[in-house]
Coordinates of C-alpha atoms in Angstrom, one line a residue:
X262 CA 6.5 -11.7 -25.9
X263 CA 6.3 -8.4 -23.9
X264 CA 2.5 -8.0 -24.2
X265 CA 2.4 -5.9 -21.1
X266 CA 3.8 -3.0 -23.1
X267 CA 0.4 -2.8 -24.9
X268 CA -1.9 -3.6 -22.0
X269 CA -2.6 -1.2 -19.1
X270 CA -3.6 -3.1 -15.9
X271 CA -5.6 -1.4 -13.2
X272 CA -5.5 -2.9 -9.7
X273 CA -7.8 -2.1 -6.8
X274 CA -5.4 -1.0 -4.1
X275 CA -6.7 -1.8 -0.6
X276 CA -4.6 1.0 1.0
X277 CA -6.0 3.8 -1.2
X278 CA -9.5 2.2 -1.8
X279 CA -9.4 2.8 -5.5
X280 CA -8.2 1.3 -8.8
X281 CA -4.8 2.4 -9.8
X282 CA -2.7 1.9 -13.0
X283 CA -0.2 -0.8 -12.3
X284 CA 3.4 0.4 -12.6
X285 CA 6.0 -2.2 -11.4
X286 CA 9.1 -0.9 -9.6
X287 CA 11.3 -2.5 -12.2
X288 CA 9.9 -2.5 -15.8
X289 CA 9.1 -6.0 -17.0
X290 CA 9.5 -7.5 -13.5
X291 CA 6.9 -8.1 -10.8
X292 CA 7.5 -9.0 -7.2
X293 CA 4.4 -10.5 -5.5
X294 CA 4.0 -11.9 -2.0
X295 CA 1.0 -13.8 -0.8
X296 CA 0.5 -15.0 2.8
X297 CA 0.5 -18.8 2.8
X298 CA -1.1 -21.3 5.2
X299 CA -0.4 -22.1 8.8
X300 CA 0.1 -25.9 8.4
X301 CA -1.7 -27.3 11.4
X302 CA -4.7 -28.7 9.6
X303 CA -6.1 -29.5 6.2
X304 CA -6.2 -26.4 4.0
X305 CA -9.5 -24.6 4.3
X306 CA -11.6 -24.2 1.1
X307 CA -11.8 -20.4 1.8
X308 CA -8.0 -20.3 1.7
X309 CA -8.1 -22.2 -1.5
X310 CA -10.3 -19.5 -3.0
X311 CA -7.8 -16.8 -2.0
X312 CA -4.8 -18.8 -3.4
X313 CA -6.7 -19.5 -6.6
X314 CA -7.4 -15.8 -7.1
X315 CA -3.7 -15.1 -6.9
X316 CA -2.8 -18.1 -9.1
X317 CA -4.9 -16.5 -11.9
X318 CA -3.2 -13.2 -11.3
X319 CA 0.2 -14.9 -11.4
X320 CA -0.8 -16.7 -14.6
X321 CA -2.0 -13.5 -16.3
X322 CA 1.1 -11.5 -15.4
X323 CA 3.2 -14.3 -16.8
X324 CA 1.1 -14.4 -20.0
X325 CA 1.7 -10.7 -20.5
X326 CA 5.4 -11.4 -20.5
X327 CA 6.3 -10.1 -17.0
X328 CA 9.1 -11.9 -15.2
X329 CA 7.2 -12.6 -11.9
X330 CA 8.8 -13.6 -8.6
X331 CA 5.9 -15.0 -6.7
X332 CA 6.6 -15.7 -3.0
X333 CA 4.1 -17.6 -0.9
X334 CA 5.2 -18.6 2.6
X335 CA 4.5 -21.5 4.8
X336 CA 3.9 -20.6 8.5
X337 CA 5.3 -23.5 10.5
X338 CA 5.8 -21.8 13.8
X339 CA 4.8 -18.7 15.9
X340 CA 1.1 -18.5 14.9
X341 CA -0.8 -18.6 18.2
X342 CA -4.4 -19.5 18.7
X343 CA -7.0 -16.8 17.8
X344 CA -4.2 -14.8 16.1
X345 CA -3.2 -13.6 19.6
X346 CA 0.0 -13.0 21.5
X347 CA -0.9 -15.3 24.3
X348 CA -2.0 -18.9 24.2
X349 CA -0.6 -22.0 22.5
X350 CA 1.1 -22.3 19.1
X351 CA -1.4 -23.8 16.7
X352 CA 1.1 -26.4 15.4
X353 CA 2.4 -27.3 18.9
X354 CA -1.2 -27.7 20.1
X355 CA -1.9 -30.1 17.2
X356 CA 1.3 -32.0 18.0
X357 CA 0.3 -32.4 21.7
X358 CA -3.2 -33.6 20.8
X359 CA -1.9 -36.2 18.4
X360 CA 1.2 -37.0 20.5
X361 CA 3.6 -36.4 17.6
X362 CA 6.5 -34.0 16.9
X363 CA 5.5 -30.5 15.7
X364 CA 7.5 -31.0 12.5
X365 CA 5.4 -34.1 11.8
X366 CA 2.3 -31.9 11.9
X367 CA 4.1 -29.4 9.6
X368 CA 5.1 -32.1 7.1
X369 CA 1.7 -33.8 7.0
X370 CA -0.3 -30.7 6.3
X371 CA 2.3 -29.1 4.0
X372 CA 2.0 -32.2 1.8
X373 CA -1.8 -32.1 2.0
X374 CA -1.7 -28.4 1.0
X375 CA 0.6 -29.1 -2.0
X376 CA -1.5 -32.1 -3.1
X377 CA -4.8 -30.1 -3.0
X378 CA -3.3 -27.2 -5.0
X379 CA -1.7 -29.5 -7.5
X380 CA -5.0 -31.3 -8.0
X381 CA -6.7 -28.0 -8.6
X382 CA -4.0 -27.1 -11.2
X383 CA -2.2 -24.3 -9.3
X384 CA 1.2 -23.2 -10.6
X385 CA 3.8 -23.5 -7.8
X386 CA 5.2 -20.1 -6.5
X387 CA 8.7 -19.0 -7.5
X388 CA 9.8 -19.3 -3.8
X389 CA 8.0 -21.0 -0.9
X390 CA 9.9 -20.0 2.3
X391 CA 9.2 -21.3 5.8
X392 CA 9.1 -19.3 9.0
X393 CA 11.5 -21.8 10.7
X394 CA 14.0 -21.4 7.9
X395 CA 14.3 -17.7 8.4
X396 CA 14.8 -17.3 12.2
X397 CA 18.1 -15.4 11.7
X398 CA 16.5 -12.9 9.4
X399 CA 13.7 -12.3 11.9
X400 CA 16.1 -11.8 14.8
X401 CA 18.0 -9.2 12.7
X402 CA 14.8 -7.4 11.9
X403 CA 13.8 -7.3 15.5
X404 CA 17.2 -5.8 16.4
X405 CA 16.7 -3.0 13.9
X406 CA 13.3 -2.2 15.3
X407 CA 14.6 -2.1 18.8
X408 CA 17.6 0.0 17.6
X409 CA 15.2 2.5 16.0
X410 CA 13.2 2.8 19.2
X411 CA 10.0 1.1 18.2
X412 CA 10.2 -2.0 20.3
X413 CA 11.0 -3.0 23.9
X414 CA 12.2 -6.1 25.7
X415 CA 10.3 -7.5 28.7
X416 CA 11.2 -10.8 30.5
X417 CA 12.7 -12.4 27.4
X418 CA 9.9 -11.2 25.0
X419 CA 10.0 -8.3 22.5
X420 CA 7.0 -6.2 21.8
X421 CA 6.3 -3.6 19.1
X422 CA 5.5 -0.2 20.6
X423 CA 2.4 0.8 18.6
X424 CA 1.9 4.1 20.5
X425 CA 5.5 5.2 19.9
X426 CA 5.2 4.2 16.3
X427 CA 2.0 6.1 15.8
X428 CA 3.6 9.3 17.1
X429 CA 5.6 9.7 13.9
X430 CA 3.7 7.3 11.5
X431 CA 0.2 6.2 10.8
X432 CA -0.8 2.9 12.4
X433 CA -4.0 1.6 10.9
X434 CA -3.8 3.2 7.5
X435 CA -4.5 -0.1 5.6
X436 CA -7.6 -1.1 7.7
X437 CA -8.7 2.5 8.2
X438 CA -8.5 2.2 12.0
X439 CA -7.4 5.0 14.3
X440 CA -5.3 4.1 17.3
X441 CA -7.5 6.1 19.7
X442 CA -10.5 4.0 18.6
X443 CA -8.5 0.8 19.2
X444 CA -7.6 2.0 22.6
X445 CA -11.2 2.8 23.4
X446 CA -12.4 -0.6 22.3
X447 CA -9.7 -2.7 23.9
X448 CA -10.1 -4.4 27.3
X449 CA -7.1 -5.5 29.5
X450 CA -6.8 -9.3 29.2
X451 CA -5.0 -11.7 31.5
X452 CA -1.6 -12.7 30.3
X453 CA -0.9 -9.3 28.6
X454 CA 0.7 -7.7 31.6
X455 CA 4.2 -7.6 30.0
X456 CA 3.0 -5.2 27.4
X457 CA 3.1 -1.4 27.9
X458 CA -0.3 -1.2 26.1
X459 CA -2.8 -3.8 24.9
X460 CA -2.4 -2.7 21.3
X461 CA 1.3 -3.7 21.2
X462 CA 2.1 -6.9 19.5
X463 CA 4.8 -9.6 19.9
X464 CA 7.9 -9.6 17.7
X465 CA 9.5 -12.4 19.8
X466 CA 7.9 -14.5 22.5
X467 CA 9.8 -16.1 25.4
X468 CA 9.4 -19.9 25.3
X469 CA 8.1 -21.3 28.5
X470 CA 9.7 -24.6 29.7
X471 CA 7.0 -26.7 28.1
X472 CA 7.2 -25.0 24.7
X473 CA 8.8 -27.4 22.1
X474 CA 9.5 -25.1 19.2
X475 CA 12.2 -22.6 20.4
X476 CA 15.3 -20.9 19.2
X477 CA 18.1 -19.0 20.9
X478 CA 18.1 -15.2 20.5
X479 CA 19.7 -12.2 22.1
X480 CA 16.7 -12.0 24.4
X481 CA 16.6 -15.7 25.4
X482 CA 15.1 -18.8 24.0
X483 CA 11.8 -18.2 22.2
X484 CA 10.0 -18.1 18.9
X485 CA 9.0 -15.3 16.4
X486 CA 5.8 -13.5 16.3
X487 CA 3.4 -14.4 13.4
X488 CA 3.4 -10.9 11.9
X489 CA 7.2 -10.7 11.8
X490 CA 7.7 -13.8 9.7
X491 CA 6.0 -12.3 6.6
X492 CA 7.9 -9.0 6.9
X493 CA 11.3 -10.9 7.1
X494 CA 10.5 -13.3 4.2
X495 CA 8.9 -10.8 1.8
X496 CA 11.7 -8.2 2.1
X497 CA 14.4 -10.9 1.9
X498 CA 13.2 -12.2 -1.5
X499 CA 11.5 -9.1 -3.0
X500 CA 13.3 -6.1 -1.5
X501 CA 12.5 -3.5 1.0
X502 CA 9.7 -2.3 -1.2
X503 CA 7.9 -4.5 -3.7
X504 CA 5.0 -4.5 -6.1
X505 CA 2.1 -6.6 -4.8
X506 CA 1.1 -8.1 -1.4
X507 CA -1.9 -10.3 -1.4
X508 CA -4.0 -12.3 1.1
X509 CA -7.4 -12.9 2.4
X510 CA -9.6 -10.1 3.7
X511 CA -9.3 -11.5 7.2
X512 CA -5.6 -10.7 7.2
X513 CA -6.0 -7.0 6.6
X514 CA -6.1 -6.3 10.3
X515 CA -4.0 -7.0 12.3
X516 CA -1.6 -9.1 10.2
X517 CA -1.0 -6.8 7.2
X518 CA -1.3 -3.7 9.3
X519 CA 1.5 -5.0 11.6
X520 CA 3.6 -5.9 8.5
X521 CA 3.4 -2.3 7.4
X522 CA 4.4 -1.0 10.8
X523 CA 7.3 -3.4 11.1
X524 CA 8.7 -2.5 7.7
X525 CA 8.4 1.2 8.3
X526 CA 9.9 0.9 11.8
X527 CA 12.9 -1.2 10.7
X528 CA 13.6 0.1 7.2
X529 CA 11.9 3.5 7.2
X530 CA 9.8 2.8 4.1
X531 CA 6.4 1.4 3.2
X532 CA 6.8 -2.2 2.1
X533 CA 4.2 -2.5 -0.7
X534 CA 2.9 -0.5 -3.6
X535 CA -0.3 -2.5 -4.2
X536 CA -2.2 -4.3 -1.5
X537 CA -4.7 -6.8 -2.7
X538 CA -7.3 -8.7 -0.7
X539 CA -9.5 -11.6 -1.7
X540 CA -13.0 -11.8 -0.1
X541 CA -14.6 -14.6 1.9
X542 CA -16.1 -17.9 0.7
X543 CA -19.5 -18.8 2.2
X544 CA -21.3 -22.1 2.1
X545 CA -25.0 -22.1 1.4
X546 CA -25.4 -18.4 2.3
X547 CA -23.7 -18.7 5.7
X548 CA -20.1 -18.4 7.0
X549 CA -18.2 -21.6 7.0
X550 CA -17.8 -22.8 10.6
X551 CA -16.6 -26.1 12.1
X552 CA -18.6 -25.4 15.2
X553 CA -21.9 -25.2 13.4
X554 CA -21.1 -28.0 10.9
X555 CA -21.4 -25.6 8.0
X556 CA -18.2 -26.6 6.4
X557 CA -16.7 -28.6 3.6
X558 CA -13.1 -29.2 2.7
X559 CA -11.5 -29.5 -0.7
X560 CA -11.2 -33.3 -0.5
X561 CA -14.9 -33.7 0.2
X562 CA -15.9 -31.4 -2.6
X563 CA -13.7 -33.2 -5.1
X564 CA -14.7 -36.7 -4.0
X565 CA -18.4 -36.0 -3.4
X566 CA -18.1 -37.6 0.1
X567 CA -20.1 -34.9 1.9
X568 CA -23.7 -34.1 2.9
X569 CA -23.7 -30.6 1.3
X570 CA -23.4 -31.4 -2.4
X571 CA -25.3 -33.7 -4.7
X572 CA -22.2 -35.1 -6.4
X573 CA -18.4 -34.8 -6.8
X574 CA -17.1 -31.9 -8.8
X575 CA -14.0 -31.9 -11.0
X576 CA -11.0 -29.5 -10.4
X577 CA -11.9 -27.5 -13.5
X578 CA -15.5 -27.0 -12.5
X579 CA -14.4 -25.8 -9.1
X580 CA -12.0 -23.3 -10.7
X581 CA -14.6 -22.3 -13.2
X582 CA -17.1 -21.7 -10.4
X583 CA -14.7 -19.5 -8.4
X584 CA -13.7 -17.5 -11.5
X585 CA -17.3 -16.5 -12.1
X586 CA -17.1 -14.1 -9.2
X587 CA -14.6 -11.2 -8.7
X588 CA -11.9 -12.0 -6.2
X589 CA -13.1 -9.0 -4.2
X590 CA -16.7 -10.2 -3.9
X591 CA -18.1 -12.6 -1.3
X592 CA -18.7 -16.0 -3.0
X593 CA -21.4 -18.3 -1.9
X594 CA -20.6 -22.0 -2.6
X595 CA -23.8 -23.9 -3.4
X596 CA -24.7 -27.1 -5.2
X597 CA -26.9 -25.2 -7.6
X598 CA -24.0 -22.8 -8.4
X599 CA -21.6 -25.7 -9.0
X600 CA -24.1 -27.5 -11.2
X601 CA -24.6 -24.4 -13.3
X602 CA -20.8 -24.0 -13.6
X603 CA -20.5 -27.6 -14.7
X604 CA -22.9 -27.0 -17.5
X605 CA -21.2 -23.8 -18.5
X606 CA -17.8 -25.5 -18.4
X607 CA -19.0 -28.4 -20.5
X608 CA -20.6 -26.0 -23.0
X609 CA -17.3 -24.2 -23.4
X610 CA -15.4 -27.4 -23.9
X611 CA -17.9 -28.7 -26.5
X612 CA -17.6 -25.4 -28.4
X613 CA -13.8 -25.5 -28.4
X614 CA -13.9 -29.1 -29.6
X615 CA -15.8 -27.9 -32.7
X616 CA -13.1 -25.4 -33.8
X617 CA -11.1 -27.9 -35.9
X618 CA -14.3 -28.8 -37.8
X619 CA -15.1 -25.2 -38.8
X620 CA -15.1 -24.4 -42.5
X621 CA -13.0 -21.4 -43.4
X622 CA -14.2 -18.6 -45.7
X623 CA -12.5 -16.0 -47.8
X624 CA -13.8 -13.3 -45.5
X625 CA -14.8 -12.8 -41.9
X626 CA -18.1 -11.4 -40.7
X627 CA -16.9 -11.4 -37.1
X628 CA -14.2 -9.2 -35.6
X629 CA -11.9 -11.6 -33.7
X630 CA -9.3 -8.9 -32.9
X631 CA -11.9 -6.7 -31.3
X632 CA -13.2 -9.7 -29.2
X633 CA -9.7 -10.6 -28.2
X634 CA -9.0 -7.1 -26.9
X635 CA -12.2 -7.3 -24.8
X636 CA -10.7 -10.4 -23.1
X637 CA -7.6 -8.4 -22.3
X638 CA -9.7 -5.4 -21.2
X639 CA -11.5 -7.7 -18.7
X640 CA -8.3 -9.0 -17.1
X641 CA -6.7 -5.5 -17.2
X642 CA -9.7 -4.2 -15.1
X643 CA -8.5 -5.6 -11.7
X644 CA -8.4 -9.2 -13.1
X645 CA -12.1 -9.3 -13.8
X646 CA -12.6 -13.0 -14.5
X647 CA -16.4 -12.9 -14.6
X648 CA -16.3 -10.5 -17.6
X649 CA -13.6 -12.6 -19.2
X650 CA -15.8 -15.7 -18.9
X651 CA -18.7 -13.7 -20.5
X652 CA -16.4 -12.9 -23.4
X653 CA -15.4 -16.6 -23.7
X654 CA -19.1 -17.4 -24.1
X655 CA -19.3 -14.7 -26.8
X656 CA -16.7 -16.8 -28.6
X657 CA -18.9 -19.9 -28.1
X658 CA -21.7 -18.0 -29.9
X659 CA -19.2 -17.2 -32.7
X660 CA -18.3 -20.8 -33.1
X661 CA -21.9 -22.0 -33.3
X662 CA -22.7 -19.2 -35.8
X663 CA -19.8 -20.3 -38.1
X664 CA -20.8 -23.9 -37.6
X665 CA -24.5 -23.3 -38.7
X666 CA -23.4 -21.0 -41.6
X667 CA -24.8 -17.7 -40.2
X668 CA -21.3 -16.2 -39.8
X669 CA -17.9 -16.6 -41.5
X670 CA -14.3 -16.6 -40.5
X671 CA -11.1 -16.8 -42.5
X672 CA -8.5 -19.5 -41.8
X673 CA -6.3 -16.9 -39.9
X674 CA -9.2 -15.8 -37.8
X675 CA -10.2 -19.4 -36.9
X676 CA -6.6 -19.9 -35.8
X677 CA -6.5 -16.7 -33.8
X678 CA -9.8 -17.6 -32.1
X679 CA -8.6 -21.1 -31.3
X680 CA -5.3 -19.9 -29.9
X681 CA -6.9 -17.1 -27.9
X682 CA -9.5 -19.4 -26.4
X683 CA -6.8 -21.9 -25.4
X684 CA -4.7 -19.1 -23.8
X685 CA -7.5 -17.6 -21.7
X686 CA -9.2 -20.9 -20.8
X687 CA -6.2 -23.1 -20.0
X688 CA -3.2 -20.7 -19.4
X689 CA -4.9 -17.8 -17.6
X690 CA -7.9 -19.4 -15.9
X691 CA -6.0 -22.6 -15.3
X692 CA -8.9 -24.9 -16.4
X693 CA -8.1 -28.5 -17.5
X694 CA -9.6 -30.7 -20.0
X695 CA -11.2 -33.2 -17.6
X696 CA -11.5 -36.9 -18.1
X697 CA -14.4 -36.8 -20.5
X698 CA -12.5 -34.4 -22.7
X699 CA -8.9 -35.7 -22.3
X700 CA -7.3 -39.2 -21.8
X701 CA -10.2 -41.0 -20.4
X702 CA -12.4 -39.1 -22.8
X703 CA -10.7 -40.6 -25.8
X704 CA -11.8 -44.1 -24.6
X705 CA -15.3 -42.8 -23.9
X706 CA -15.5 -41.2 -27.3
X707 CA -14.5 -44.4 -28.9
X708 CA -17.1 -46.4 -27.0
X709 CA -19.9 -43.9 -27.8
X710 CA -18.8 -43.9 -31.5
X711 CA -19.4 -47.6 -31.6
X712 CA -22.9 -47.2 -30.2
X713 CA -23.6 -44.4 -32.6
X714 CA -22.7 -46.6 -35.5
X715 CA -24.9 -49.4 -34.1
X716 CA -27.7 -46.9 -33.8
X717 CA -27.2 -45.7 -37.4
X718 CA -27.4 -49.4 -38.6
X719 CA -30.6 -49.9 -36.6
X720 CA -32.1 -46.8 -38.2
X721 CA -31.0 -47.9 -41.7
X722 CA -32.7 -51.3 -41.0
X723 CA -35.8 -49.4 -39.7
X724 CA -35.3 -50.9 -36.3
X725 CA -36.4 -47.7 -34.5
X726 CA -37.0 -49.5 -31.2
X727 CA -33.3 -50.4 -30.9
X728 CA -32.3 -46.9 -32.2
X729 CA -34.4 -45.2 -29.5
X730 CA -33.2 -47.7 -26.8
X731 CA -29.5 -46.8 -27.5
X732 CA -30.3 -43.0 -27.4
X733 CA -32.4 -43.2 -24.2
X734 CA -30.1 -45.5 -22.3
X735 CA -27.1 -43.3 -23.1
X736 CA -29.1 -40.3 -21.9
X737 CA -29.8 -42.0 -18.6
X738 CA -26.1 -42.1 -17.9
X739 CA -25.6 -38.4 -19.0
X740 CA -24.5 -38.9 -22.6
X741 CA -26.7 -36.9 -24.9
X742 CA -26.8 -37.7 -28.6
X743 CA -27.5 -34.9 -31.1
X744 CA -28.5 -35.6 -34.6
X745 CA -27.6 -33.0 -37.2
X746 CA -27.1 -32.6 -40.9
X747 CA -23.4 -33.5 -40.5
X748 CA -24.1 -36.6 -38.5
X749 CA -24.6 -37.5 -34.8
X750 CA -22.5 -35.9 -32.1
X751 CA -22.6 -36.4 -28.3
X752 CA -22.1 -34.3 -25.2
X753 CA -21.6 -35.3 -21.5
X754 CA -23.9 -33.7 -18.9

């Protein structure tokens, strides 16, 4: 269904600093590129937050009926330490430290990246290109930039001439930086003597004799610059200009700024219509940092094997927690926040489980169509997942009102409510029915039902001591019994 024809999305465009109505280049089609990981270590939880934001965006666009080509790359070469043009390749350094081949490092951490995202129920991108798989495209792009007069060759390396580019274009328009300010704040560093100016950046780096990852080029053996890779891969699969480019806030400068410059220098046009940036993830009110020990990785959060959280958290609770904040806001990861999200998630699951038991009426006292449009309005407003979740809990209130008889819904409205809740909860937000609600939950429910029957028999026999014992011991392991006029139900805390 082409729902997008009836829904107007507004996206906060980082390059203009305001929300704009989304109009794709080709009606019904969306091209979206998101900068993927450099696979030299386990994926950082802050990166997971960024990728999760764009996973939800991808899901919503698909739900609206757009044909989305989502490209998310793998950087497996050319990303130097501290995002600089000098120093050692991050992957090569890891390989040297562990005394293995660079591509063993790439394979290990690419597999880890995929496993983490699969566990957290991410949809795979349409295309996942690698930097090493697109060396030819990068060499061709460099040749165009040189031909157009915006790059120069020195000792086997090729550098982008930022000053020459800025004469006829605007370098810094995404990050709102002026070249003269960058010049004023830049100090000459050792190892940058090949450059005309410190602001210039590498398109191709000459490989020193000890450098393992190297490819032949018209300028000698070397490897591509980190910024160049994304320009080559995004334009190859999405065209010279495409709809959405996403990434973390930390990539806005210099990475995305350099992408714009490269595209304009090579192809004469701006590459992207809508730039989107996800904000940082903090841990307990402070920036995550390995040096200070204020860090936690996805495996530790999922397993509970860490000293920062009181327990393990399920993939759906982690997703639910992250969706309770706008992708453009700084998000503080805390144990209290996750515990609250777990309770909220369980409350939502419990309410959805009640829907099949609701009794239909001939009339509805609740306007489900109006509620449904509010869900769309939330997502249409720059993918506002916190407001969407608030609307989902409005539906929880509806369900409880119908259950206790203070509100009514027709059969059709109950079906619409159920389908819509499933769509936004599972298809758009990407939540899963965790073990207590799914396969493992079936066995748990069966076991608890046996205990509920034993408790009912004890109460019928006026053995209240046994009845209370069953209730209290279940409560100790987090299973709460609730006695009502329709019988006894349970929930898992």
